[in-house]
PDB file of C-alpha atoms in Angstrom:
ATOM      1  CA  GLY A   9      46.597  40.352  29.916  1.00 61.00           C
ATOM      2  CA  SER A  10      45.169  40.068  26.403  1.00 69.00           C
ATOM      3  CA  GLU A  11      46.819  36.664  25.979  1.00 74.00           C
ATOM      4  CA  MET A  12      45.019  35.500  29.113  1.00 74.00           C
ATOM      5  CA  CYS A  13      41.683  36.736  27.725  1.00 76.00           C
ATOM      6  CA  ILE A  14      42.282  34.940  24.432  1.00 77.00           C
ATOM      7  CA  GLU A  15      43.179  31.717  26.226  1.00 75.00           C
ATOM      8  CA  THR A  16      40.101  32.021  28.435  1.00 74.00           C
ATOM      9  CA  ALA A  17      37.929  32.694  25.372  1.00 75.00           C
ATOM     10  CA  ILE A  18      39.354  29.621  23.606  1.00 75.00           C
ATOM     11  CA  ILE A  19      38.780  27.427  26.660  1.00 72.00           C
ATOM     12  CA  LEU A  20      35.212  28.716  27.062  1.00 71.00           C
ATOM     13  CA  GLY A  21      34.601  28.268  23.326  1.00 71.00           C
ATOM     14  CA  LEU A  22      35.823  24.678  23.473  1.00 70.00           C
ATOM     15  CA  TYR A  23      33.717  24.006  26.563  1.00 67.00           C
ATOM     16  CA  PHE A  24      30.566  25.292  24.857  1.00 68.00           C
ATOM     17  CA  ALA A  25      31.391  23.501  21.587  1.00 68.00           C
ATOM     18  CA  ILE A  26      31.807  20.196  23.417  1.00 68.00           C
ATOM     19  CA  GLY A  27      28.592  20.897  25.355  1.00 67.00           C
ATOM     20  CA  ILE A  28      26.756  21.311  22.045  1.00 75.00           C
ATOM     21  CA  ALA A  29      28.564  18.603  20.089  1.00 76.00           C
ATOM     22  CA  ARG A  30      27.876  15.778  22.566  1.00 83.00           C
ATOM     23  CA  PRO A  31      24.053  16.077  22.605  1.00 84.00           C
ATOM     24  CA  VAL A  32      23.927  16.705  18.855  1.00 85.00           C
ATOM     25  CA  GLY A  33      26.145  13.647  18.367  1.00 87.00           C
ATOM     26  CA  ARG A  34      23.826  11.535  20.557  1.00 88.00           C
ATOM     27  CA  ILE A  35      20.806  12.635  18.547  1.00 89.00           C
ATOM     28  CA  ALA A  36      22.625  11.847  15.278  1.00 91.00           C
ATOM     29  CA  ASP A  37      23.791   8.453  16.612  1.00 91.00           C
ATOM     30  CA  THR A  38      20.264   7.598  17.740  1.00 91.00           C
ATOM     31  CA  ALA A  39      18.826   8.596  14.367  1.00 91.00           C
ATOM     32  CA  SER A  40      21.395   6.369  12.644  1.00 91.00           C
ATOM     33  CA  ALA A  41      20.631   3.453  14.980  1.00 91.00           C
ATOM     34  CA  ILE A  42      16.899   3.749  14.256  1.00 88.00           C
ATOM     35  CA  LYS A  43      17.622   3.964  10.518  1.00 87.00           C
ATOM     36  CA  GLU A  44      19.675   0.740  10.803  1.00 89.00           C
ATOM     37  CA  GLY A  45      16.745  -1.065  12.461  1.00 87.00           C
ATOM     38  CA  ASN A  46      17.337  -0.560  16.182  1.00 89.00           C
ATOM     39  CA  LEU A  47      13.860   0.814  16.830  1.00 87.00           C
ATOM     40  CA  SER A  48      14.420   0.882  20.589  1.00 90.00           C
ATOM     41  CA  ALA A  49      17.347   3.336  20.384  1.00 92.00           C
ATOM     42  CA  ARG A  50      16.800   6.569  22.322  1.00 94.00           C
ATOM     43  CA  THR A  51      18.969   9.607  23.032  1.00 91.00           C
ATOM     44  CA  GLY A  52      18.404   9.579  26.778  1.00 91.00           C
ATOM     45  CA  LEU A  53      18.915  13.334  26.803  1.00 88.00           C
ATOM     46  CA  GLY A  54      17.161  15.481  29.351  1.00 86.00           C
ATOM     47  CA  GLY A  55      17.367  18.880  30.895  1.00 85.00           C
ATOM     48  CA  ASP A  56      15.865  22.295  30.462  1.00 87.00           C
ATOM     49  CA  ASP A  57      18.219  23.589  27.794  1.00 87.00           C
ATOM     50  CA  GLN A  58      17.232  23.513  24.127  1.00 87.00           C
ATOM     51  CA  LEU A  59      19.382  20.483  23.251  1.00 85.00           C
ATOM     52  CA  GLY A  60      17.986  18.500  26.183  1.00 88.00           C
ATOM     53  CA  GLN A  61      14.457  19.378  25.082  1.00 91.00           C
ATOM     54  CA  LEU A  62      15.308  18.467  21.485  1.00 90.00           C
ATOM     55  CA  GLY A  63      16.579  15.077  22.664  1.00 91.00           C
ATOM     56  CA  GLN A  64      13.420  14.521  24.717  1.00 92.00           C
ATOM     57  CA  ARG A  65      11.187  15.425  21.749  1.00 92.00           C
ATOM     58  CA  PHE A  66      13.216  13.129  19.512  1.00 90.00           C
ATOM     59  CA  ASP A  67      12.722  10.257  21.984  1.00 93.00           C
ATOM     60  CA  GLU A  68       8.991  11.038  22.245  1.00 91.00           C
ATOM     61  CA  MET A  69       8.716  10.967  18.454  1.00 90.00           C
ATOM     62  CA  ALA A  70      10.531   7.599  18.337  1.00 91.00           C
ATOM     63  CA  ASP A  71       8.183   6.259  21.038  1.00 92.00           C
ATOM     64  CA  ALA A  72       5.125   7.421  19.082  1.00 88.00           C
ATOM     65  CA  ILE A  73       6.401   5.804  15.882  1.00 85.00           C
ATOM     66  CA  MET A  74       7.156   2.571  17.754  1.00 88.00           C
ATOM     67  CA  GLU A  75       3.664   2.540  19.278  1.00 87.00           C
ATOM     68  CA  THR A  76       2.133   3.068  15.838  1.00 82.00           C
ATOM     69  CA  LEU A  77       4.227   0.231  14.406  1.00 83.00           C
ATOM     70  CA  GLU A  78       3.156  -2.065  17.256  1.00 86.00           C
ATOM     71  CA  ASP A  79      -0.499  -1.183  16.580  1.00 83.00           C
ATOM     72  CA  TYR A  80       0.105  -1.910  12.895  1.00 82.00           C
ATOM     73  CA  ALA A  81       1.633  -5.293  13.736  1.00 83.00           C
ATOM     74  CA  GLU A  82      -1.335  -6.219  15.950  1.00 85.00           C
ATOM     75  CA  LEU A  83      -3.858  -5.197  13.307  1.00 82.00           C
ATOM     76  CA  ALA A  84      -1.898  -6.944  10.566  1.00 84.00           C
ATOM     77  CA  ALA A  85      -1.731 -10.145  12.657  1.00 87.00           C
ATOM     78  CA  ALA A  86      -5.503 -10.012  13.210  1.00 88.00           C
ATOM     79  CA  ASP A  87      -6.073  -9.484   9.465  1.00 89.00           C
ATOM     80  CA  VAL A  88      -3.736 -12.350   8.568  1.00 90.00           C
ATOM     81  CA  LYS A  89      -5.490 -14.666  11.036  1.00 92.00           C
ATOM     82  CA  GLN A  90      -8.853 -13.794   9.484  1.00 93.00           C
ATOM     83  CA  ALA A  91      -7.399 -14.450   6.023  1.00 94.00           C
ATOM     84  CA  VAL A  92      -6.217 -17.888   7.235  1.00 94.00           C
ATOM     85  CA  ARG A  93      -9.718 -18.664   8.584  1.00 95.00           C
ATOM     86  CA  ASP A  94     -11.303 -17.581   5.286  1.00 96.00           C
ATOM     87  CA  ALA A  95      -8.841 -19.674   3.262  1.00 96.00           C
ATOM     88  CA  GLY A  96      -9.498 -22.712   5.472  1.00 96.00           C
ATOM     89  CA  ASP A  97     -13.230 -22.352   4.853  1.00 96.00           C
ATOM     90  CA  THR A  98     -12.589 -21.998   1.123  1.00 96.00           C
ATOM     91  CA  VAL A  99     -10.526 -25.204   1.048  1.00 96.00           C
ATOM     92  CA  ARG A 100     -13.139 -27.116   3.056  1.00 95.00           C
ATOM     93  CA  ASP A 101     -15.986 -25.856   0.873  1.00 95.00           C
ATOM     94  CA  GLY A 102     -14.026 -26.567  -2.325  1.00 95.00           C
ATOM     95  CA  ILE A 103     -13.295 -30.144  -1.305  1.00 93.00           C
ATOM     96  CA  SER A 104     -16.914 -30.734  -0.309  1.00 91.00           C
ATOM     97  CA  ALA A 105     -18.244 -29.199  -3.525  1.00 90.00           C
ATOM     98  CA  HIS A 106     -15.950 -31.209  -5.810  1.00 90.00           C
ATOM     99  CA  ALA A 107     -15.891 -34.532  -3.981  1.00 87.00           C
ATOM    100  CA  PRO A 108     -17.339 -37.472  -5.900  1.00 83.00           C
ATOM    101  CA  ARG A 109     -21.160 -37.293  -5.833  1.00 75.00           C
ATOM    102  CA  ASP A 110     -21.634 -40.905  -4.793  1.00 73.00           C
ATOM    103  CA  THR A 111     -19.716 -40.250  -1.579  1.00 63.00           C
ATOM    104  CA  GLY A 112     -22.148 -37.851   0.127  1.00 73.00           C
ATOM    105  CA  ALA A 113     -21.004 -38.732   3.637  1.00 86.00           C
ATOM    106  CA  TYR A 114     -17.393 -38.179   2.541  1.00 88.00           C
ATOM    107  CA  ALA A 115     -18.162 -34.742   1.078  1.00 87.00           C
ATOM    108  CA  LYS A 116     -19.893 -33.686   4.299  1.00 89.00           C
ATOM    109  CA  SER A 117     -17.105 -35.000   6.530  1.00 91.00           C
ATOM    110  CA  TRP A 118     -14.656 -32.166   5.837  1.00 93.00           C
ATOM    111  CA  ALA A 119     -13.971 -29.675   8.624  1.00 94.00           C
ATOM    112  CA  VAL A 120     -11.529 -26.959   9.621  1.00 96.00           C
ATOM    113  CA  ARG A 121      -9.729 -27.432  12.943  1.00 96.00           C
ATOM    114  CA  LYS A 122      -7.504 -24.950  14.754  1.00 95.00           C
ATOM    115  CA  THR A 123      -4.160 -26.699  15.257  1.00 95.00           C
ATOM    116  CA  LYS A 124      -2.275 -23.874  16.964  1.00 95.00           C
ATOM    117  CA  GLU A 125      -2.758 -20.196  17.688  1.00 93.00           C
ATOM    118  CA  THR A 126      -0.442 -17.609  19.190  1.00 90.00           C
ATOM    119  CA  SER A 127      -0.738 -13.844  19.406  1.00 86.00           C
ATOM    120  CA  SER A 128       0.810 -13.532  15.951  1.00 84.00           C
ATOM    121  CA  SER A 129      -0.006 -16.785  14.128  1.00 89.00           C
ATOM    122  CA  LEU A 130      -2.765 -19.249  13.396  1.00 93.00           C
ATOM    123  CA  ILE A 131      -2.432 -22.753  12.011  1.00 94.00           C
ATOM    124  CA  LEU A 132      -5.536 -24.527  10.723  1.00 95.00           C
ATOM    125  CA  THR A 133      -5.950 -28.061   9.437  1.00 94.00           C
ATOM    126  CA  VAL A 134      -8.594 -28.984   6.895  1.00 95.00           C
ATOM    127  CA  HIS A 135      -9.433 -32.644   7.407  1.00 93.00           C
ATOM    128  CA  SER A 136     -12.051 -35.322   6.925  1.00 91.00           C
ATOM    129  CA  ARG A 137     -13.530 -36.071  10.341  1.00 89.00           C
ATOM    130  CA  ASN A 138     -14.409 -39.703   9.705  1.00 86.00           C
ATOM    131  CA  ARG A 139     -13.686 -40.567   6.065  1.00 83.00           C
ATOM    132  CA  TYR A 140      -9.988 -39.743   5.964  1.00 81.00           C
ATOM    133  CA  GLN A 141      -9.114 -43.311   4.899  1.00 84.00           C
ATOM    134  CA  ILE A 142     -10.515 -42.806   1.400  1.00 85.00           C
ATOM    135  CA  ALA A 143      -9.265 -39.255   0.812  1.00 87.00           C
ATOM    136  CA  HIS A 144      -5.930 -40.385  -0.649  1.00 87.00           C
ATOM    137  CA  LEU A 145      -7.561 -43.169  -2.687  1.00 88.00           C
ATOM    138  CA  LEU A 146     -10.040 -40.786  -4.272  1.00 88.00           C
ATOM    139  CA  GLU A 147      -7.480 -38.042  -4.875  1.00 89.00           C
ATOM    140  CA  HIS A 148      -4.829 -40.280  -6.469  1.00 90.00           C
ATOM    141  CA  GLY A 149      -6.714 -43.366  -7.676  1.00 89.00           C
ATOM    142  CA  HIS A 150      -5.946 -46.915  -6.604  1.00 89.00           C
ATOM    143  CA  ALA A 151      -5.558 -50.472  -7.826  1.00 91.00           C
ATOM    144  CA  LYS A 152      -8.661 -52.702  -8.155  1.00 90.00           C
ATOM    145  CA  ARG A 153      -8.757 -56.129  -6.568  1.00 91.00           C
ATOM    146  CA  GLY A 154      -9.272 -57.908  -9.855  1.00 90.00           C
ATOM    147  CA  GLY A 155      -6.683 -55.823 -11.735  1.00 91.00           C
ATOM    148  CA  GLY A 156      -6.727 -52.424 -13.315  1.00 93.00           C
ATOM    149  CA  ARG A 157      -7.018 -49.065 -11.608  1.00 93.00           C
ATOM    150  CA  VAL A 158      -9.728 -46.810 -10.311  1.00 89.00           C
ATOM    151  CA  PRO A 159      -9.092 -43.392 -11.841  1.00 90.00           C
ATOM    152  CA  ALA A 160      -8.053 -40.492  -9.657  1.00 90.00           C
ATOM    153  CA  TYR A 161     -10.632 -37.909  -8.731  1.00 87.00           C
ATOM    154  CA  PRO A 162      -8.584 -34.808  -7.864  1.00 91.00           C
ATOM    155  CA  HIS A 163     -10.650 -32.623  -5.557  1.00 92.00           C
ATOM    156  CA  ILE A 164      -8.291 -31.802  -2.680  1.00 93.00           C
ATOM    157  CA  ALA A 165      -5.350 -30.305  -4.612  1.00 94.00           C
ATOM    158  CA  PRO A 166      -7.500 -27.845  -6.635  1.00 95.00           C
ATOM    159  CA  ALA A 167      -9.295 -26.704  -3.470  1.00 95.00           C
ATOM    160  CA  GLU A 168      -5.958 -26.299  -1.687  1.00 95.00           C
ATOM    161  CA  GLN A 169      -4.531 -24.263  -4.586  1.00 96.00           C
ATOM    162  CA  LYS A 170      -7.591 -22.002  -4.590  1.00 96.00           C
ATOM    163  CA  GLY A 171      -7.227 -21.525  -0.811  1.00 95.00           C
ATOM    164  CA  VAL A 172      -3.536 -20.638  -1.144  1.00 95.00           C
ATOM    165  CA  GLU A 173      -4.274 -18.074  -3.855  1.00 96.00           C
ATOM    166  CA  GLN A 174      -7.081 -16.565  -1.787  1.00 96.00           C
ATOM    167  CA  LEU A 175      -4.852 -16.416   1.294  1.00 94.00           C
ATOM    168  CA  GLU A 176      -2.081 -14.644  -0.616  1.00 95.00           C
ATOM    169  CA  ASP A 177      -4.540 -12.121  -2.089  1.00 95.00           C
ATOM    170  CA  GLU A 178      -6.228 -11.400   1.260  1.00 93.00           C
ATOM    171  CA  ILE A 179      -2.925 -10.997   3.107  1.00 90.00           C
ATOM    172  CA  ARG A 180      -1.564  -8.694   0.398  1.00 91.00           C
ATOM    173  CA  LYS A 181      -4.722  -6.553   0.522  1.00 91.00           C
ATOM    174  CA  ALA A 182      -4.820  -6.467   4.334  1.00 87.00           C
ATOM    175  CA  LEU A 183      -1.179  -5.404   4.567  1.00 84.00           C
ATOM    176  CA  GLU A 184      -1.648  -2.747   1.886  1.00 87.00           C
ATOM    177  CA  ASP A 185      -4.705  -1.386   3.728  1.00 85.00           C
ATOM    178  CA  GLU A 186      -2.860  -1.322   7.052  1.00 81.00           C
ATOM    179  CA  MET A 187       0.170   0.335   5.422  1.00 82.00           C
ATOM    180  CA  GLU A 188      -2.068   3.072   3.971  1.00 85.00           C
ATOM    181  CA  ARG A 189      -3.550   3.576   7.435  1.00 80.00           C
ATOM    182  CA  LEU A 190      -0.066   3.757   8.974  1.00 76.00           C
ATOM    183  CA  VAL A 191       1.106   6.315   6.405  1.00 80.00           C
ATOM    184  CA  SER A 192      -1.955   8.483   7.049  1.00 80.00           C
ATOM    185  CA  ILE A 193      -1.259   8.351  10.815  1.00 73.00           C
ATOM    186  CA  ILE A 194       2.366   9.336  10.294  1.00 70.00           C
ATOM    187  CA  LYS A 195       1.352  12.162   7.952  1.00 77.00           C
ATOM    188  CA  GLY A 196      -1.077  13.332  10.641  1.00 73.00           C
ATOM    189  CA  MET A 197       1.868  13.750  13.045  1.00 64.00           C
ATOM    190  CA  ASP A 198       3.215  16.618  10.919  1.00 57.00           C
TER     191      ASP A 198
END
């Protein structure tokens, strides 16, 4: 009789241990998957018992974090696009300001055109609307008809470099600001 009770107790103990170990293992596996970069991993646990509720809360927390990250990505993309627009304007204005003075129509011909835009990217082109033929000649110099060379008048490359530096600074600042916002949201979840 007592042997039967011990065997029954062992079987029941194993049954309950397996019933606890499986959900705990799923939660641990999901946490590891998220840590490794699979941000869509979920436990899929349900039920009214404490482990089922823990799994549901874990999945809800992962959903909330994912939603916050998606919001961050949207805001960061908008900030980056604005930084690209600002840099394009800087390049255009720099070229116009430093173009040779005796080429007034050339200096005024520079514009910024949207080449391509998606939900997460923006490509702009800074170009001369109607004086593009002389841009290279002015920037790099050229041979004269009777011999010799017309000196270069670099005005595009310096403006481009200034635009690149501005773009890098604005993107860095925008991402830092959005990261601070994200951290404060996550801290608010405590």
